[in-house]
C-alpha positions as a LaTeX table, in Angstrom:
\begin{tabular}{lrrr}
\hline
Residue & $x$ (\AA) & $y$ (\AA) & $z$ (\AA) \\
\hline
Met1 & $-18.73$ & $-10.47$ & $-20.13$ \\
Asn2 & $-21.59$ & $-7.56$ & $-18.82$ \\
Ile3 & $-20.71$ & $-6.09$ & $-15.36$ \\
Thr4 & $-22.30$ & $-3.49$ & $-13.23$ \\
Leu5 & $-19.90$ & $-1.20$ & $-11.40$ \\
Arg6 & $-20.90$ & 0.58 & $-8.32$ \\
Val7 & $-17.94$ & 3.41 & $-8.19$ \\
Trp8 & $-17.33$ & 6.06 & $-5.78$ \\
Arg9 & $-17.35$ & 9.32 & $-7.26$ \\
Gln10 & $-15.78$ & 12.54 & $-5.25$ \\
Ala11 & $-14.75$ & 15.61 & $-7.00$ \\
Gly12 & $-12.41$ & 16.63 & $-4.24$ \\
Pro13 & $-11.40$ & 16.16 & $-0.61$ \\
Ser14 & $-14.23$ & 18.56 & 0.45 \\
Asp15 & $-16.92$ & 16.91 & $-1.69$ \\
Gln16 & $-19.28$ & 14.73 & 0.01 \\
Gly17 & $-18.91$ & 11.93 & $-2.66$ \\
Arg18 & $-21.47$ & 9.56 & $-3.78$ \\
Phe19 & $-21.62$ & 5.71 & $-5.58$ \\
Glu20 & $-22.25$ & 6.00 & $-9.20$ \\
Thr21 & $-23.57$ & 2.94 & $-11.13$ \\
Tyr22 & $-22.28$ & 2.06 & $-14.54$ \\
Arg23 & $-22.96$ & $-0.81$ & $-16.85$ \\
Val24 & $-20.01$ & $-2.16$ & $-18.85$ \\
Ser25 & $-20.73$ & $-4.54$ & $-21.69$ \\
Asp26 & $-18.53$ & $-6.81$ & $-23.79$ \\
Ile27 & $-15.46$ & $-7.04$ & $-21.44$ \\
Ser28 & $-12.80$ & $-9.81$ & $-21.97$ \\
Ala29 & $-12.46$ & $-12.04$ & $-18.98$ \\
Glu30 & $-8.51$ & $-11.54$ & $-19.76$ \\
Met31 & $-8.56$ & $-7.83$ & $-19.47$ \\
Ser32 & $-7.01$ & $-6.67$ & $-16.02$ \\
Phe33 & $-9.31$ & $-4.76$ & $-13.73$ \\
Leu34 & $-7.49$ & $-1.36$ & $-14.68$ \\
Glu35 & $-7.87$ & $-2.16$ & $-18.43$ \\
Met36 & $-11.71$ & $-2.54$ & $-17.50$ \\
Leu37 & $-11.69$ & 0.95 & $-16.03$ \\
Asp38 & $-9.49$ & 2.33 & $-19.05$ \\
Val39 & $-12.47$ & 0.97 & $-21.37$ \\
Leu40 & $-15.16$ & 2.43 & $-19.12$ \\
Asn41 & $-13.29$ & 5.92 & $-19.24$ \\
Glu42 & $-12.91$ & 5.76 & $-22.96$ \\
Arg43 & $-16.74$ & 5.20 & $-23.20$ \\
Leu44 & $-17.60$ & 7.85 & $-20.63$ \\
Thr45 & $-15.14$ & 10.43 & $-22.38$ \\
Leu46 & $-17.25$ & 9.67 & $-25.72$ \\
Glu47 & $-20.25$ & 10.51 & $-23.92$ \\
Asp48 & $-18.83$ & 13.68 & $-22.44$ \\
Val49 & $-18.91$ & 12.32 & $-18.97$ \\
Glu50 & $-16.18$ & 13.10 & $-16.57$ \\
Pro51 & $-13.79$ & 9.78 & $-16.40$ \\
Ile52 & $-13.40$ & 8.20 & $-13.20$ \\
Ala53 & $-9.90$ & 9.13 & $-11.64$ \\
Phe54 & $-7.79$ & 6.29 & $-10.18$ \\
Asp55 & $-4.18$ & 5.69 & $-9.51$ \\
Ser56 & $-1.69$ & 3.59 & $-11.63$ \\
Asp57 & 1.50 & 3.57 & $-12.96$ \\
Cys58 & 3.82 & 0.12 & $-13.65$ \\
Arg59 & 0.77 & $-2.02$ & $-13.94$ \\
Glu60 & 3.20 & $-4.85$ & $-12.94$ \\
Gly61 & 2.41 & $-5.23$ & $-9.31$ \\
Ile62 & 5.62 & $-3.39$ & $-8.33$ \\
Cys63 & 4.87 & 0.38 & $-7.68$ \\
Gly64 & 1.80 & $-0.02$ & $-5.21$ \\
Thr65 & $-0.13$ & 3.06 & $-6.78$ \\
Cys66 & $-3.14$ & 1.03 & $-7.80$ \\
Gly67 & $-4.81$ & 0.04 & $-4.77$ \\
Val68 & $-8.49$ & 0.43 & $-4.45$ \\
Met69 & $-11.35$ & $-1.59$ & $-2.35$ \\
Ile70 & $-13.02$ & $-4.11$ & $-4.74$ \\
Asn71 & $-16.06$ & $-5.57$ & $-2.99$ \\
Gly72 & $-14.88$ & $-4.64$ & 0.25 \\
Arg73 & $-11.48$ & $-6.18$ & $-0.03$ \\
Ala74 & $-8.29$ & $-4.45$ & $-0.51$ \\
His75 & $-7.09$ & $-5.03$ & $-4.08$ \\
Gly76 & $-9.86$ & $-7.65$ & $-4.80$ \\
Pro77 & $-10.60$ & $-11.14$ & $-4.13$ \\
Gln78 & $-7.55$ & $-12.69$ & $-5.18$ \\
Ala79 & $-5.01$ & $-13.33$ & $-2.31$ \\
Ala80 & $-1.24$ & $-11.85$ & $-3.03$ \\
Thr81 & $-2.50$ & $-9.77$ & $-6.08$ \\
Ala82 & $-2.33$ & $-5.96$ & $-6.67$ \\
Thr83 & $-5.24$ & $-4.38$ & $-8.37$ \\
Cys84 & $-3.38$ & $-3.96$ & $-11.65$ \\
Gln85 & $-2.73$ & $-7.79$ & $-11.55$ \\
Leu86 & $-6.44$ & $-8.70$ & $-11.02$ \\
His87 & $-7.98$ & $-10.13$ & $-13.87$ \\
Met88 & $-11.85$ & $-9.92$ & $-14.92$ \\
Arg89 & $-11.67$ & $-13.62$ & $-14.90$ \\
Ser90 & $-12.17$ & $-13.34$ & $-11.13$ \\
Phe91 & $-15.70$ & $-12.26$ & $-11.45$ \\
Ser92 & $-18.61$ & $-13.80$ & $-13.21$ \\
Asp93 & $-20.69$ & $-12.43$ & $-16.11$ \\
Gly94 & $-23.53$ & $-10.23$ & $-14.76$ \\
Asp95 & $-21.74$ & $-9.29$ & $-11.27$ \\
Thr96 & $-22.04$ & $-6.10$ & $-9.60$ \\
Ile97 & $-18.88$ & $-4.91$ & $-8.32$ \\
Thr98 & $-18.36$ & $-2.13$ & $-5.71$ \\
Val99 & $-15.28$ & 0.16 & $-6.27$ \\
Glu100 & $-14.12$ & 2.42 & $-3.28$ \\
Pro101 & $-10.76$ & 4.17 & $-2.40$ \\
Trp102 & $-8.68$ & 3.11 & 0.67 \\
Arg103 & $-10.83$ & 4.57 & 3.77 \\
Ala104 & $-8.31$ & 6.01 & 6.07 \\
Ala105 & $-7.97$ & 9.26 & 7.96 \\
Ala106 & $-4.23$ & 9.69 & 6.96 \\
Phe107 & $-5.25$ & 8.82 & 3.36 \\
Glu108 & $-7.10$ & 12.02 & 2.17 \\
Ile109 & $-9.16$ & 11.43 & $-1.09$ \\
Ile110 & $-8.01$ & 13.61 & $-3.76$ \\
Arg111 & $-10.65$ & 12.52 & $-6.33$ \\
Asp112 & $-12.87$ & 9.60 & $-7.18$ \\
Leu113 & $-10.32$ & 6.53 & $-6.17$ \\
Met114 & $-7.33$ & 8.55 & $-5.59$ \\
Val115 & $-5.85$ & 8.93 & $-2.28$ \\
Asp116 & $-3.10$ & 11.02 & $-0.85$ \\
Arg117 & $-0.60$ & 8.56 & 0.48 \\
Ala118 & 2.13 & 11.36 & 1.33 \\
Ala119 & 2.08 & 10.24 & 5.07 \\
Phe120 & 4.14 & 7.28 & 3.87 \\
Asp121 & 6.47 & 9.53 & 2.52 \\
Arg122 & 7.10 & 11.36 & 5.67 \\
Ile123 & 7.75 & 7.83 & 7.50 \\
Ile124 & 10.43 & 7.12 & 4.91 \\
Glu125 & 11.94 & 10.76 & 4.95 \\
Ala126 & 12.28 & 10.15 & 8.83 \\
Gly127 & 14.67 & 7.35 & 8.48 \\
Gly128 & 14.15 & 5.14 & 5.66 \\
Phe129 & 17.65 & 5.26 & 3.98 \\
Ile130 & 21.46 & 4.30 & 4.94 \\
Thr131 & 23.73 & 7.13 & 5.84 \\
Val132 & 27.39 & 6.36 & 4.28 \\
Ala133 & 30.34 & 8.71 & 4.42 \\
Thr134 & 31.00 & 9.46 & 0.49 \\
Gly135 & 34.32 & 8.80 & $-0.95$ \\
Ala136 & 35.38 & 6.24 & 1.39 \\
Ala137 & 32.42 & 3.57 & 1.44 \\
Pro138 & 33.63 & 0.04 & 0.56 \\
Glu139 & 31.60 & $-1.65$ & $-2.19$ \\
Ala140 & 28.49 & $-3.11$ & $-0.68$ \\
Asn141 & 29.10 & $-6.71$ & $-2.50$ \\
Leu142 & 32.09 & $-6.93$ & $-0.43$ \\
Thr143 & 30.15 & $-7.14$ & 2.91 \\
Pro144 & 29.09 & $-10.89$ & 3.31 \\
Val145 & 25.60 & $-11.37$ & 4.38 \\
Pro146 & 24.33 & $-14.61$ & 5.54 \\
Lys147 & 21.71 & $-16.32$ & 3.35 \\
Asp148 & 18.96 & $-16.52$ & 5.94 \\
Thr149 & 19.43 & $-12.81$ & 6.60 \\
Ser150 & 19.45 & $-11.61$ & 3.09 \\
Glu151 & 16.24 & $-13.83$ & 2.41 \\
Thr152 & 14.37 & $-12.09$ & 5.48 \\
Ala153 & 15.52 & $-8.69$ & 4.45 \\
Phe154 & 14.12 & $-9.31$ & 0.92 \\
Asp155 & 11.07 & $-10.53$ & 2.42 \\
Ala156 & 10.54 & $-7.21$ & 3.91 \\
Ala157 & 11.76 & $-5.30$ & 0.92 \\
Ala158 & 8.78 & $-6.76$ & $-1.08$ \\
Cys159 & 6.69 & $-3.97$ & 0.42 \\
Ile160 & 5.10 & $-1.88$ & $-2.50$ \\
Gly161 & 3.73 & 0.77 & $-0.25$ \\
Cys162 & 0.40 & 0.30 & $-1.69$ \\
Gly163 & $-1.61$ & 1.44 & 1.62 \\
Ala164 & $-3.69$ & $-2.00$ & 1.87 \\
Cys165 & $-2.47$ & $-2.52$ & 5.50 \\
Val166 & $-3.75$ & 0.82 & 6.57 \\
Ala167 & $-7.09$ & 0.37 & 4.63 \\
Val168 & $-8.17$ & $-2.81$ & 6.22 \\
Cys169 & $-6.96$ & $-2.15$ & 9.57 \\
Pro170 & $-9.84$ & $-1.23$ & 11.89 \\
Asn171 & $-7.48$ & 1.22 & 13.73 \\
Ser172 & $-5.98$ & 2.66 & 10.22 \\
Ala173 & $-2.62$ & 1.45 & 11.47 \\
Ala174 & 0.58 & 1.68 & 9.53 \\
Gln175 & 2.72 & $-0.89$ & 11.17 \\
Leu176 & 3.07 & $-3.31$ & 8.68 \\
Phe177 & 4.34 & $-0.76$ & 6.24 \\
Thr178 & 6.74 & 0.81 & 8.52 \\
Ala179 & 8.08 & $-2.39$ & 9.93 \\
Ala180 & 8.83 & $-3.70$ & 6.54 \\
Lys181 & 10.49 & $-0.49$ & 5.38 \\
Ile182 & 12.59 & $-0.53$ & 8.78 \\
Ser183 & 13.56 & $-4.19$ & 8.87 \\
His184 & 14.75 & $-4.39$ & 5.08 \\
Leu185 & 17.42 & $-1.95$ & 6.06 \\
Asn186 & 17.99 & $-3.05$ & 9.79 \\
Leu187 & 18.56 & $-6.73$ & 8.91 \\
Leu188 & 21.53 & $-5.54$ & 6.42 \\
Pro189 & 25.14 & $-4.81$ & 7.64 \\
Gln190 & 25.06 & $-1.54$ & 5.75 \\
Gly191 & 22.02 & $-0.35$ & 7.83 \\
Ser192 & 22.65 & $-1.83$ & 11.20 \\
Ala193 & 24.72 & 1.19 & 12.45 \\
Glu194 & 21.71 & 3.48 & 12.41 \\
Arg195 & 19.42 & 0.38 & 13.49 \\
Tyr196 & 17.79 & 2.06 & 16.70 \\
Ser197 & 17.93 & 5.63 & 15.79 \\
Arg198 & 16.08 & 4.72 & 12.39 \\
Thr199 & 13.47 & 2.64 & 14.16 \\
Glu200 & 12.64 & 5.48 & 16.77 \\
Arg201 & 12.73 & 8.13 & 14.12 \\
Met202 & 10.23 & 5.94 & 11.74 \\
Val203 & 7.99 & 4.92 & 14.45 \\
Asp204 & 7.54 & 8.40 & 16.13 \\
Thr205 & 6.80 & 9.69 & 12.87 \\
Met206 & 4.20 & 6.96 & 11.86 \\
Glu207 & 2.39 & 7.59 & 15.24 \\
Gln208 & 1.61 & 11.29 & 13.95 \\
Phe209 & $-0.43$ & 10.19 & 11.23 \\
Phe210 & $-1.72$ & 6.34 & 11.88 \\
Gly211 & $-3.57$ & 4.57 & 14.52 \\
Ser212 & $-2.12$ & 1.88 & 16.80 \\
Cys213 & $-1.62$ & $-1.82$ & 16.00 \\
Thr214 & $-3.86$ & $-3.90$ & 18.14 \\
Asn215 & $-3.05$ & $-7.26$ & 16.34 \\
His216 & $-6.16$ & $-7.89$ & 14.12 \\
Gly217 & $-3.76$ & $-9.66$ & 11.68 \\
Glu218 & $-5.78$ & $-8.25$ & 8.77 \\
Cys219 & $-3.08$ & $-6.24$ & 7.32 \\
Glu220 & $-1.05$ & $-9.43$ & 6.41 \\
Ala221 & $-4.07$ & $-11.18$ & 4.97 \\
Ala222 & $-4.61$ & $-8.04$ & 2.82 \\
Cys223 & $-1.08$ & $-7.31$ & 1.75 \\
Pro224 & $-0.43$ & $-8.24$ & $-1.98$ \\
Lys225 & 3.03 & $-9.37$ & $-1.14$ \\
Glu226 & 2.19 & $-11.34$ & 1.82 \\
Ile227 & 4.54 & $-9.34$ & 4.17 \\
Ser228 & 4.34 & $-11.18$ & 7.46 \\
Ile229 & 3.31 & $-9.46$ & 10.63 \\
Asp230 & 6.20 & $-10.90$ & 12.28 \\
Phe231 & 8.20 & $-7.70$ & 11.08 \\
Ile232 & 6.01 & $-5.88$ & 13.23 \\
Ala233 & 7.23 & $-7.81$ & 16.27 \\
Met234 & 10.77 & $-7.17$ & 15.29 \\
Met235 & 10.22 & $-3.49$ & 14.85 \\
Asn236 & 8.59 & $-3.06$ & 18.63 \\
Arg237 & 11.31 & $-4.83$ & 19.90 \\
Asp238 & 14.02 & $-2.38$ & 18.10 \\
Tyr239 & 11.84 & 0.52 & 19.50 \\
Val240 & 11.79 & $-0.50$ & 23.01 \\
Lys241 & 15.50 & $-0.98$ & 22.86 \\
Ala242 & 16.01 & 2.50 & 21.22 \\
Lys243 & 14.05 & 4.29 & 23.86 \\
Ile244 & 16.09 & 2.32 & 26.52 \\
Gln245 & 19.35 & 3.24 & 24.96 \\
Lys246 & 18.37 & 7.09 & 24.69 \\
Arg247 & 17.15 & 6.82 & 28.26 \\
Arg248 & 20.82 & 5.49 & 29.22 \\
Gly249 & 22.25 & 8.11 & 26.95 \\
Gly250 & 23.61 & 5.33 & 24.61 \\
\hline
\end{tabular}
């Protein structure tokens, strides 16, 4: 395959940035998209050109660090697929492919295709954990969990925190990410004790960095793990309950 890449290049957060065009030849259709970028970077290095900076880690669709916009779509043209799982066979010989970083005020561009997703970390730090008294905590497997509940919690826990939901949202909202991280803990017995305080802390922290959800639904469509926006409704319900409890002094 021979393709043309239009790649966003930006030296740092204060740099204006611009698109640069690269022609990449003799690419195997069986390569992943990131492997294709690796090949291009090897050639750029040999030509004494600064390679393209992009995030990746596991390359198995698990960690979520690989996300970029490809031809205007988060992670590219294939549904339920992270960028690292996207293969070049999804494109045609001679295609021109535009590659950009996530575009959101909360995701500052570090360099080229790399963005700072530390705002997600602040949300997790606010309540994305279960507090237990050490030394006397029972074995987790001794607590029965209904099958439907465990499966729903697992669906929420599938979120890899890539940021695609934020990148495609017209408001740069992070409700889908936050709702998934809240729900997979709130649904389980081990996390139910802090259900409302957790929801309040995490939502209040989210709102410091991201826009508000107006139910466009693009987050669900772009999510590589197909997280349902139903979790946003669950989060909103618990957030209202948390505020009512707090007002009543509960």
